[in-house]
PDB file of C-alpha atoms in Angstrom:
ATOM      1  CA  UNK A   1      -0.769  20.757   4.709  1.00 42.00           C
ATOM      2  CA  UNK A   2      -0.546  18.648   7.836  1.00 43.00           C
ATOM      3  CA  UNK A   3      -0.232  14.891   7.746  1.00 49.00           C
ATOM      4  CA  UNK A   4      -3.562  13.072   7.691  1.00 49.00           C
ATOM      5  CA  UNK A   5      -5.369  16.443   7.831  1.00 48.00           C
ATOM      6  CA  UNK A   6      -9.036  15.958   7.011  1.00 46.00           C
ATOM      7  CA  UNK A   7     -10.762  19.214   7.940  1.00 47.00           C
ATOM      8  CA  UNK A   8      -9.916  22.871   7.536  1.00 46.00           C
ATOM      9  CA  UNK A   9     -11.644  26.189   7.186  1.00 55.00           C
ATOM     10  CA  UNK A  10     -10.382  26.654   3.623  1.00 64.00           C
ATOM     11  CA  UNK A  11     -10.045  22.971   2.852  1.00 83.00           C
ATOM     12  CA  UNK A  12     -10.007  21.445  -0.605  1.00 89.00           C
ATOM     13  CA  UNK A  13      -9.948  17.789  -1.628  1.00 88.00           C
ATOM     14  CA  UNK A  14      -6.385  16.510  -1.849  1.00 88.00           C
ATOM     15  CA  UNK A  15      -4.792  13.354  -3.276  1.00 89.00           C
ATOM     16  CA  UNK A  16      -4.342  10.435  -0.877  1.00 93.00           C
ATOM     17  CA  UNK A  17      -0.950   9.355   0.432  1.00 90.00           C
ATOM     18  CA  UNK A  18      -0.783   5.563   0.125  1.00 92.00           C
ATOM     19  CA  UNK A  19       1.692   3.186   1.786  1.00 88.00           C
ATOM     20  CA  UNK A  20       2.274  -0.222   0.217  1.00 88.00           C
ATOM     21  CA  UNK A  21       2.988  -2.743   2.966  1.00 87.00           C
ATOM     22  CA  UNK A  22       3.825  -6.424   2.995  1.00 86.00           C
ATOM     23  CA  UNK A  23       6.396  -9.202   2.924  1.00 84.00           C
ATOM     24  CA  UNK A  24       9.693  -8.733   1.108  1.00 79.00           C
ATOM     25  CA  UNK A  25       8.924 -11.089  -1.795  1.00 85.00           C
ATOM     26  CA  UNK A  26       5.251 -10.349  -2.335  1.00 90.00           C
ATOM     27  CA  UNK A  27       5.598  -7.720  -5.061  1.00 88.00           C
ATOM     28  CA  UNK A  28       5.390  -4.228  -3.543  1.00 86.00           C
ATOM     29  CA  UNK A  29       8.080  -2.697  -5.717  1.00 81.00           C
ATOM     30  CA  UNK A  30       6.916  -4.656  -8.766  1.00 88.00           C
ATOM     31  CA  UNK A  31       3.445  -3.186  -8.284  1.00 90.00           C
ATOM     32  CA  UNK A  32       4.846   0.327  -8.127  1.00 85.00           C
ATOM     33  CA  UNK A  33       7.031  -0.415 -11.143  1.00 84.00           C
ATOM     34  CA  UNK A  34       3.962  -1.374 -13.142  1.00 89.00           C
ATOM     35  CA  UNK A  35       2.055   1.696 -12.008  1.00 86.00           C
ATOM     36  CA  UNK A  36       4.967   4.022 -12.757  1.00 81.00           C
ATOM     37  CA  UNK A  37       6.151   2.151 -15.875  1.00 74.00           C
ATOM     38  CA  UNK A  38       9.730   2.118 -14.552  1.00 46.00           C
ATOM     39  CA  UNK A  39      11.999  -0.438 -12.944  1.00 39.00           C
ATOM     40  CA  UNK A  40      13.153   0.521  -9.453  1.00 42.00           C
ATOM     41  CA  UNK A  41      13.781  -3.067  -8.377  1.00 40.00           C
ATOM     42  CA  UNK A  42      16.994  -3.424 -10.363  1.00 45.00           C
ATOM     43  CA  UNK A  43      18.382  -0.290  -8.692  1.00 47.00           C
ATOM     44  CA  UNK A  44      18.147  -1.793  -5.204  1.00 45.00           C
ATOM     45  CA  UNK A  45      20.804  -4.033  -3.667  1.00 43.00           C
ATOM     46  CA  UNK A  46      19.619  -7.616  -3.871  1.00 44.00           C
ATOM     47  CA  UNK A  47      16.403  -6.500  -5.543  1.00 44.00           C
ATOM     48  CA  UNK A  48      14.826  -5.314  -2.278  1.00 42.00           C
ATOM     49  CA  UNK A  49      13.647  -1.869  -1.253  1.00 42.00           C
ATOM     50  CA  UNK A  50      15.887  -0.509   1.506  1.00 44.00           C
ATOM     51  CA  UNK A  51      14.495   3.011   1.682  1.00 48.00           C
ATOM     52  CA  UNK A  52      11.173   4.785   1.743  1.00 53.00           C
ATOM     53  CA  UNK A  53      10.479   6.395  -1.608  1.00 66.00           C
ATOM     54  CA  UNK A  54       7.574   8.592  -2.631  1.00 73.00           C
ATOM     55  CA  UNK A  55       5.991   8.736  -6.083  1.00 77.00           C
ATOM     56  CA  UNK A  56       3.007  10.627  -7.434  1.00 82.00           C
ATOM     57  CA  UNK A  57       0.993   8.988 -10.197  1.00 85.00           C
ATOM     58  CA  UNK A  58      -2.113   9.891 -12.160  1.00 86.00           C
ATOM     59  CA  UNK A  59      -4.846   7.277 -12.427  1.00 88.00           C
ATOM     60  CA  UNK A  60      -7.829   7.441 -14.741  1.00 83.00           C
ATOM     61  CA  UNK A  61     -10.774   5.795 -13.008  1.00 76.00           C
ATOM     62  CA  UNK A  62     -13.548   3.764 -14.626  1.00 74.00           C
ATOM     63  CA  UNK A  63     -15.522   6.965 -15.222  1.00 79.00           C
ATOM     64  CA  UNK A  64     -12.606   8.506 -17.131  1.00 82.00           C
ATOM     65  CA  UNK A  65     -11.674  10.984 -14.408  1.00 84.00           C
ATOM     66  CA  UNK A  66      -7.958  11.498 -13.768  1.00 86.00           C
ATOM     67  CA  UNK A  67      -6.891  11.677 -10.130  1.00 88.00           C
ATOM     68  CA  UNK A  68      -3.532  11.874  -8.371  1.00 87.00           C
ATOM     69  CA  UNK A  69      -2.221   9.348  -5.856  1.00 89.00           C
ATOM     70  CA  UNK A  70       1.010   9.659  -3.870  1.00 86.00           C
ATOM     71  CA  UNK A  71       2.620   6.305  -3.095  1.00 86.00           C
ATOM     72  CA  UNK A  72       5.117   5.458  -0.374  1.00 79.00           C
ATOM     73  CA  UNK A  73       7.165   2.351  -1.120  1.00 69.00           C
ATOM     74  CA  UNK A  74       8.168   0.878   2.237  1.00 61.00           C
ATOM     75  CA  UNK A  75      10.833  -1.835   2.673  1.00 55.00           C
ATOM     76  CA  UNK A  76       9.572  -5.356   3.280  1.00 48.00           C
ATOM     77  CA  UNK A  77      12.690  -6.923   4.761  1.00 45.00           C
ATOM     78  CA  UNK A  78      12.464  -7.695   8.485  1.00 48.00           C
ATOM     79  CA  UNK A  79      15.480  -5.451   9.201  1.00 41.00           C
ATOM     80  CA  UNK A  80      13.527  -2.320   8.229  1.00 44.00           C
ATOM     81  CA  UNK A  81      10.549  -2.527  10.592  1.00 52.00           C
ATOM     82  CA  UNK A  82      11.006   1.040  11.897  1.00 54.00           C
ATOM     83  CA  UNK A  83      10.963   2.456   8.351  1.00 52.00           C
ATOM     84  CA  UNK A  84       7.703   0.677   7.624  1.00 50.00           C
ATOM     85  CA  UNK A  85       6.170   2.001  10.828  1.00 56.00           C
ATOM     86  CA  UNK A  86       7.093   5.585   9.930  1.00 56.00           C
ATOM     87  CA  UNK A  87       5.714   5.144   6.424  1.00 56.00           C
ATOM     88  CA  UNK A  88       2.268   3.998   7.518  1.00 65.00           C
ATOM     89  CA  UNK A  89       2.061   6.700  10.204  1.00 71.00           C
ATOM     90  CA  UNK A  90       1.942   9.417   7.550  1.00 81.00           C
ATOM     91  CA  UNK A  91      -0.211   7.543   5.045  1.00 87.00           C
ATOM     92  CA  UNK A  92      -3.917   8.126   4.563  1.00 92.00           C
ATOM     93  CA  UNK A  93      -4.528   4.700   3.045  1.00 93.00           C
ATOM     94  CA  UNK A  94      -2.507   1.475   3.093  1.00 93.00           C
ATOM     95  CA  UNK A  95      -2.336  -1.419   0.676  1.00 94.00           C
ATOM     96  CA  UNK A  96      -1.504  -4.717   2.372  1.00 95.00           C
ATOM     97  CA  UNK A  97      -0.051  -6.943  -0.331  1.00 95.00           C
ATOM     98  CA  UNK A  98       0.118 -10.722   0.019  1.00 97.00           C
ATOM     99  CA  UNK A  99       1.213 -13.218  -2.615  1.00 96.00           C
ATOM    100  CA  UNK A 100      -1.322 -15.789  -3.781  1.00 97.00           C
ATOM    101  CA  UNK A 101       1.394 -18.434  -4.069  1.00 94.00           C
ATOM    102  CA  UNK A 102       2.898 -17.823  -0.641  1.00 92.00           C
ATOM    103  CA  UNK A 103       0.201 -16.660   1.793  1.00 92.00           C
ATOM    104  CA  UNK A 104       0.668 -14.800   5.048  1.00 95.00           C
ATOM    105  CA  UNK A 105       4.258 -14.372   6.266  1.00 93.00           C
ATOM    106  CA  UNK A 106       5.730 -12.802   9.451  1.00 90.00           C
ATOM    107  CA  UNK A 107       6.312  -9.453   7.685  1.00 87.00           C
ATOM    108  CA  UNK A 108       2.710  -9.555   6.450  1.00 92.00           C
ATOM    109  CA  UNK A 109       1.517  -9.738  10.041  1.00 92.00           C
ATOM    110  CA  UNK A 110       3.992  -7.085  11.216  1.00 88.00           C
ATOM    111  CA  UNK A 111       2.753  -4.753   8.460  1.00 88.00           C
ATOM    112  CA  UNK A 112      -0.852  -5.504   9.434  1.00 92.00           C
ATOM    113  CA  UNK A 113      -0.090  -4.663  13.080  1.00 90.00           C
ATOM    114  CA  UNK A 114       1.420  -1.332  12.028  1.00 87.00           C
ATOM    115  CA  UNK A 115      -1.692  -0.560   9.984  1.00 90.00           C
ATOM    116  CA  UNK A 116      -3.998  -1.445  12.879  1.00 90.00           C
ATOM    117  CA  UNK A 117      -1.969   0.483  15.465  1.00 87.00           C
ATOM    118  CA  UNK A 118      -2.170   3.665  13.401  1.00 87.00           C
ATOM    119  CA  UNK A 119      -5.846   3.006  12.528  1.00 89.00           C
ATOM    120  CA  UNK A 120      -5.025   3.539   8.854  1.00 91.00           C
ATOM    121  CA  UNK A 121      -7.776   2.497   6.420  1.00 93.00           C
ATOM    122  CA  UNK A 122      -6.492  -0.217   4.104  1.00 95.00           C
ATOM    123  CA  UNK A 123      -7.279  -2.579   1.265  1.00 97.00           C
ATOM    124  CA  UNK A 124      -5.725  -5.955   0.520  1.00 98.00           C
ATOM    125  CA  UNK A 125      -4.073  -6.830  -2.784  1.00 97.00           C
ATOM    126  CA  UNK A 126      -3.705 -10.561  -3.422  1.00 98.00           C
ATOM    127  CA  UNK A 127      -0.763 -10.542  -5.832  1.00 97.00           C
ATOM    128  CA  UNK A 128       0.958 -13.006  -8.181  1.00 96.00           C
ATOM    129  CA  UNK A 129      -2.251 -14.543  -9.481  1.00 97.00           C
ATOM    130  CA  UNK A 130      -0.406 -15.094 -12.787  1.00 96.00           C
ATOM    131  CA  UNK A 131       1.710 -17.852 -11.206  1.00 95.00           C
ATOM    132  CA  UNK A 132       0.696 -21.469 -11.748  1.00 95.00           C
ATOM    133  CA  UNK A 133       0.873 -22.228  -8.017  1.00 95.00           C
ATOM    134  CA  UNK A 134      -1.346 -19.264  -7.060  1.00 96.00           C
ATOM    135  CA  UNK A 135      -4.338 -20.171  -4.887  1.00 97.00           C
ATOM    136  CA  UNK A 136      -6.599 -17.245  -4.042  1.00 97.00           C
ATOM    137  CA  UNK A 137      -8.937 -19.251  -1.816  1.00 96.00           C
ATOM    138  CA  UNK A 138      -6.055 -20.634   0.207  1.00 96.00           C
ATOM    139  CA  UNK A 139      -4.659 -17.109   0.572  1.00 96.00           C
ATOM    140  CA  UNK A 140      -8.003 -15.783   1.832  1.00 96.00           C
ATOM    141  CA  UNK A 141      -8.129 -18.654   4.303  1.00 95.00           C
ATOM    142  CA  UNK A 142      -4.569 -17.887   5.437  1.00 95.00           C
ATOM    143  CA  UNK A 143      -5.559 -14.255   6.049  1.00 96.00           C
ATOM    144  CA  UNK A 144      -8.695 -15.306   7.937  1.00 96.00           C
ATOM    145  CA  UNK A 145      -6.625 -17.582  10.164  1.00 95.00           C
ATOM    146  CA  UNK A 146      -4.800 -14.419  11.276  1.00 95.00           C
ATOM    147  CA  UNK A 147      -8.043 -12.469  11.777  1.00 94.00           C
ATOM    148  CA  UNK A 148      -7.786 -10.534   8.521  1.00 96.00           C
ATOM    149  CA  UNK A 149     -11.295 -11.083   7.149  1.00 97.00           C
ATOM    150  CA  UNK A 150     -11.879 -10.103   3.530  1.00 97.00           C
ATOM    151  CA  UNK A 151     -15.202  -9.183   1.946  1.00 96.00           C
ATOM    152  CA  UNK A 152     -17.002 -12.383   0.976  1.00 92.00           C
ATOM    153  CA  UNK A 153     -14.897 -14.357   3.408  1.00 92.00           C
ATOM    154  CA  UNK A 154     -16.375 -13.429   6.745  1.00 90.00           C
ATOM    155  CA  UNK A 155     -15.378  -9.776   6.895  1.00 94.00           C
ATOM    156  CA  UNK A 156     -15.602  -6.313   5.367  1.00 94.00           C
ATOM    157  CA  UNK A 157     -12.019  -5.634   4.233  1.00 96.00           C
ATOM    158  CA  UNK A 158     -11.987  -4.617   0.568  1.00 96.00           C
ATOM    159  CA  UNK A 159      -9.628  -6.644  -1.599  1.00 97.00           C
ATOM    160  CA  UNK A 160      -8.698  -7.341  -5.187  1.00 97.00           C
ATOM    161  CA  UNK A 161      -6.763 -10.104  -6.920  1.00 98.00           C
ATOM    162  CA  UNK A 162      -3.917  -8.690  -9.014  1.00 97.00           C
ATOM    163  CA  UNK A 163      -0.810  -9.498 -10.966  1.00 97.00           C
ATOM    164  CA  UNK A 164       1.768  -6.758 -10.556  1.00 94.00           C
ATOM    165  CA  UNK A 165       3.724  -8.464 -13.336  1.00 92.00           C
ATOM    166  CA  UNK A 166       1.010  -8.427 -16.016  1.00 94.00           C
ATOM    167  CA  UNK A 167      -1.073  -5.556 -14.654  1.00 93.00           C
ATOM    168  CA  UNK A 168      -4.234  -7.633 -14.200  1.00 95.00           C
ATOM    169  CA  UNK A 169      -6.461  -6.026 -11.562  1.00 95.00           C
ATOM    170  CA  UNK A 170      -4.120  -3.066 -10.934  1.00 94.00           C
ATOM    171  CA  UNK A 171      -6.530  -0.466 -12.317  1.00 92.00           C
ATOM    172  CA  UNK A 172      -9.300  -1.893 -10.125  1.00 94.00           C
ATOM    173  CA  UNK A 173      -6.953  -1.739  -7.126  1.00 95.00           C
ATOM    174  CA  UNK A 174      -6.338   1.967  -7.727  1.00 94.00           C
ATOM    175  CA  UNK A 175     -10.098   2.477  -8.025  1.00 94.00           C
ATOM    176  CA  UNK A 176     -10.446   0.839  -4.583  1.00 94.00           C
ATOM    177  CA  UNK A 177      -7.788   3.159  -3.166  1.00 94.00           C
ATOM    178  CA  UNK A 178      -9.542   6.249  -4.516  1.00 93.00           C
ATOM    179  CA  UNK A 179     -12.876   5.008  -3.182  1.00 93.00           C
ATOM    180  CA  UNK A 180     -11.309   4.597   0.263  1.00 94.00           C
ATOM    181  CA  UNK A 181      -9.886   8.118  -0.030  1.00 92.00           C
ATOM    182  CA  UNK A 182     -13.304   9.548  -0.877  1.00 92.00           C
ATOM    183  CA  UNK A 183     -14.809   7.800   2.136  1.00 93.00           C
ATOM    184  CA  UNK A 184     -12.111   9.371   4.333  1.00 91.00           C
ATOM    185  CA  UNK A 185     -12.877  12.831   2.867  1.00 90.00           C
ATOM    186  CA  UNK A 186      -9.224  13.848   2.668  1.00 89.00           C
ATOM    187  CA  UNK A 187      -8.755  17.606   2.467  1.00 88.00           C
ATOM    188  CA  UNK A 188      -6.055  20.190   2.975  1.00 86.00           C
ATOM    189  CA  UNK A 189      -5.759  23.952   3.263  1.00 88.00           C
ATOM    190  CA  UNK A 190      -3.550  25.329   0.454  1.00 86.00           C
ATOM    191  CA  UNK A 191      -3.225  28.676   2.267  1.00 87.00           C
ATOM    192  CA  UNK A 192      -1.950  27.158   5.532  1.00 88.00           C
ATOM    193  CA  UNK A 193       1.700  27.097   6.534  1.00 89.00           C
ATOM    194  CA  UNK A 194       3.252  23.896   5.210  1.00 85.00           C
ATOM    195  CA  UNK A 195       4.269  21.106   7.557  1.00 80.00           C
ATOM    196  CA  UNK A 196       6.324  18.025   6.816  1.00 77.00           C
ATOM    197  CA  UNK A 197       7.447  14.748   8.319  1.00 72.00           C
ATOM    198  CA  UNK A 198      10.958  13.317   8.052  1.00 71.00           C
ATOM    199  CA  UNK A 199      10.584   9.686   7.027  1.00 66.00           C
ATOM    200  CA  UNK A 200      14.217   8.776   6.638  1.00 66.00           C
ATOM    201  CA  UNK A 201      17.637  10.375   7.116  1.00 70.00           C
ATOM    202  CA  UNK A 202      21.236   9.367   6.552  1.00 73.00           C
ATOM    203  CA  UNK A 203      24.544  10.540   7.953  1.00 80.00           C
ATOM    204  CA  UNK A 204      27.734  10.754   5.923  1.00 83.00           C
TER     205      UNK A 204
END
């Protein structure tokens, strides 16, 4: 199955590959931890993701249908820009995560540029709404100031307010991702010769 393949003679619907993008402290790994019910953050040096990791999860949508989603967790630290770029290049859908208590940061904008350059469909997750200093309206304004216009705020970018810590809004976020995948009509040919992309390597 080729990367971002959408049409084929013997094509069948396939699960989307989703890259989570955003600033280092805005909750990407915490979101994945909640979705996967594990704790990858504590396994990373300094509590930050330094590698690209892939996880497949099953989500039951509002209609009760179970669907698969493959997630790529990309590093948010500024030192890992090339890893983020490779991650979004192979993704079908991206989630741009921004913290409601912190707003747009340089890595937020760098992630957004990578998404735009690859023309990857994306949704925005406004995270950390459980924090007392969270301000969703201010966050939407901060995004708009950088020409990221959300639905209901001058644009058509789908978004959802979430708390990766408590799980509030996470199910609705996954519903948004699956809706975006259906719009993209993602398919693959199970009988075709497999192809792959190397996201990350190391040398010993």
